Protein backbone atom coordinates (compact mmCIF):
# COMPACT_ATOMS: atom_id res chain seq x y z
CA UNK A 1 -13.07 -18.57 13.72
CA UNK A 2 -16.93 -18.80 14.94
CA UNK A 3 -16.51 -22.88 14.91
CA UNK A 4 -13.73 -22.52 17.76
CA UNK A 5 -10.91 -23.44 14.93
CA UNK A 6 -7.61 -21.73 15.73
CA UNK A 7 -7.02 -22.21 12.22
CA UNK A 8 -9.62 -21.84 9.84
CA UNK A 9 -9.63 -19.00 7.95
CA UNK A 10 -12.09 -16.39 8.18
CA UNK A 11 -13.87 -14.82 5.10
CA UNK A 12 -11.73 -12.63 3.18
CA UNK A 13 -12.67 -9.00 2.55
CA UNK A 14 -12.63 -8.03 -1.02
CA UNK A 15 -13.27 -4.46 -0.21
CA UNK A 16 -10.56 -4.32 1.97
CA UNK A 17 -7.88 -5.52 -0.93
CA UNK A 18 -9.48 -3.10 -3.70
CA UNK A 19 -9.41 0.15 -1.12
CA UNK A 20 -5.52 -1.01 -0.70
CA UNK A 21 -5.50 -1.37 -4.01
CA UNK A 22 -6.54 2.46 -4.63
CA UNK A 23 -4.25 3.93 -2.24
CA UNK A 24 -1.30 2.17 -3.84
CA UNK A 25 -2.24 3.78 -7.76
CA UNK A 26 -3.04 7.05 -5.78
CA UNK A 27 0.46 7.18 -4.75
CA UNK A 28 1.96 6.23 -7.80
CA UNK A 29 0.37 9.07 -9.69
CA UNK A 30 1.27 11.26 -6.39
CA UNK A 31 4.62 10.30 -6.99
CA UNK A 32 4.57 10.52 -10.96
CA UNK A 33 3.30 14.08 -10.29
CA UNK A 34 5.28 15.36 -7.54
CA UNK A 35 8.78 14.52 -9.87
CA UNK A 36 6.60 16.97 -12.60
CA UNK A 37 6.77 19.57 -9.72
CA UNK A 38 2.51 19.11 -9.78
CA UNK A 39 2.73 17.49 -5.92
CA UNK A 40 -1.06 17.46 -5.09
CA UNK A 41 -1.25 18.74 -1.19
CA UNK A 42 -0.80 16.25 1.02
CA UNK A 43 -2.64 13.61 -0.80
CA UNK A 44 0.38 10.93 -1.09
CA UNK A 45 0.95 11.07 2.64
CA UNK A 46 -2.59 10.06 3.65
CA UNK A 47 -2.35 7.62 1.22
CA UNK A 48 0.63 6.17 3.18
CA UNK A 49 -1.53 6.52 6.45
CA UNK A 50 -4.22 4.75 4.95
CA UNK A 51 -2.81 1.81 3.31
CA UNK A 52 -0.82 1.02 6.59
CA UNK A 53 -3.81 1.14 8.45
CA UNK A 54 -5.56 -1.20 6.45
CA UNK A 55 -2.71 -3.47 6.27
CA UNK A 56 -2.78 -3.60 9.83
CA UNK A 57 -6.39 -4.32 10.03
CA UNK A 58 -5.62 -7.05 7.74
CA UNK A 59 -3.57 -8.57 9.53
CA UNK A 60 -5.31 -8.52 12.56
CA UNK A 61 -8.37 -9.88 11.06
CA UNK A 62 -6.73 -12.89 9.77
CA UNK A 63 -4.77 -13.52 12.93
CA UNK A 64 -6.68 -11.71 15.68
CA UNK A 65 -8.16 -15.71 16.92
CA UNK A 66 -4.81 -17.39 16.62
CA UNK A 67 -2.72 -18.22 19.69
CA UNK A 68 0.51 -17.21 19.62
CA UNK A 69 3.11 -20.17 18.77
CA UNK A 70 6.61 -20.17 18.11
CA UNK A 71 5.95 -22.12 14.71
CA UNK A 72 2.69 -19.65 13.59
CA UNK A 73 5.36 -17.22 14.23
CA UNK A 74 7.47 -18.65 11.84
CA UNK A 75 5.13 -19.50 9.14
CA UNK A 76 4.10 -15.63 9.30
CA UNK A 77 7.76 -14.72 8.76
CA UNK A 78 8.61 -17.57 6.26
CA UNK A 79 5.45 -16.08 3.91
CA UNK A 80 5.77 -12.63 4.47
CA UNK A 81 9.80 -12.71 2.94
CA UNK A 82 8.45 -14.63 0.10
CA UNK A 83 5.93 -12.33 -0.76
CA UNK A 84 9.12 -9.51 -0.25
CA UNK A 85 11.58 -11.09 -1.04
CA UNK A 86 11.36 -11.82 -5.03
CA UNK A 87 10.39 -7.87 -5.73
């Protein structure tokens, strides 16, 4: 995005996918734990905050220099119910 490219790709931030990463096994033992009756406070909820806020950021670091195009619009929507749809 610093060469004036609507479309290259800007550098992708590892830390970002392994901190996603941890809130998504923190809630799995959250939820392992809370059917045990062992809920740990409010943990799981955070978690939820937290990995929806760095989604978001993700998001909008990828496509924050993009203009806004019918057909970027549907690319975005094409991958995003591939990546969905097959779970």
């Amino acid at each position: 995005m610093a060469d004036g490219n609507p479309t290259s790709q800007p550098p992708r931030l590892h830390m970002l996918d392994g901190l996603r990463g941890i809130c998504a096994i923190s809630l799995m033992f959250y939820h392992m734990l809370s059917w045990n009756g062992a809920a740990l406070f409010q943990i799981g909820t955070f978690g939820v905050y937290f990995f929806y806020v760095l989604s978001g950021f993700s998001l909008w670091y990828v496509y924050a220099g993009r203009p806004l195009a019918p057909d970027m619009l549907k690319t975005f929507f094409i991958a995003r119910v591939a990546r969905i749809f097959p779970l």
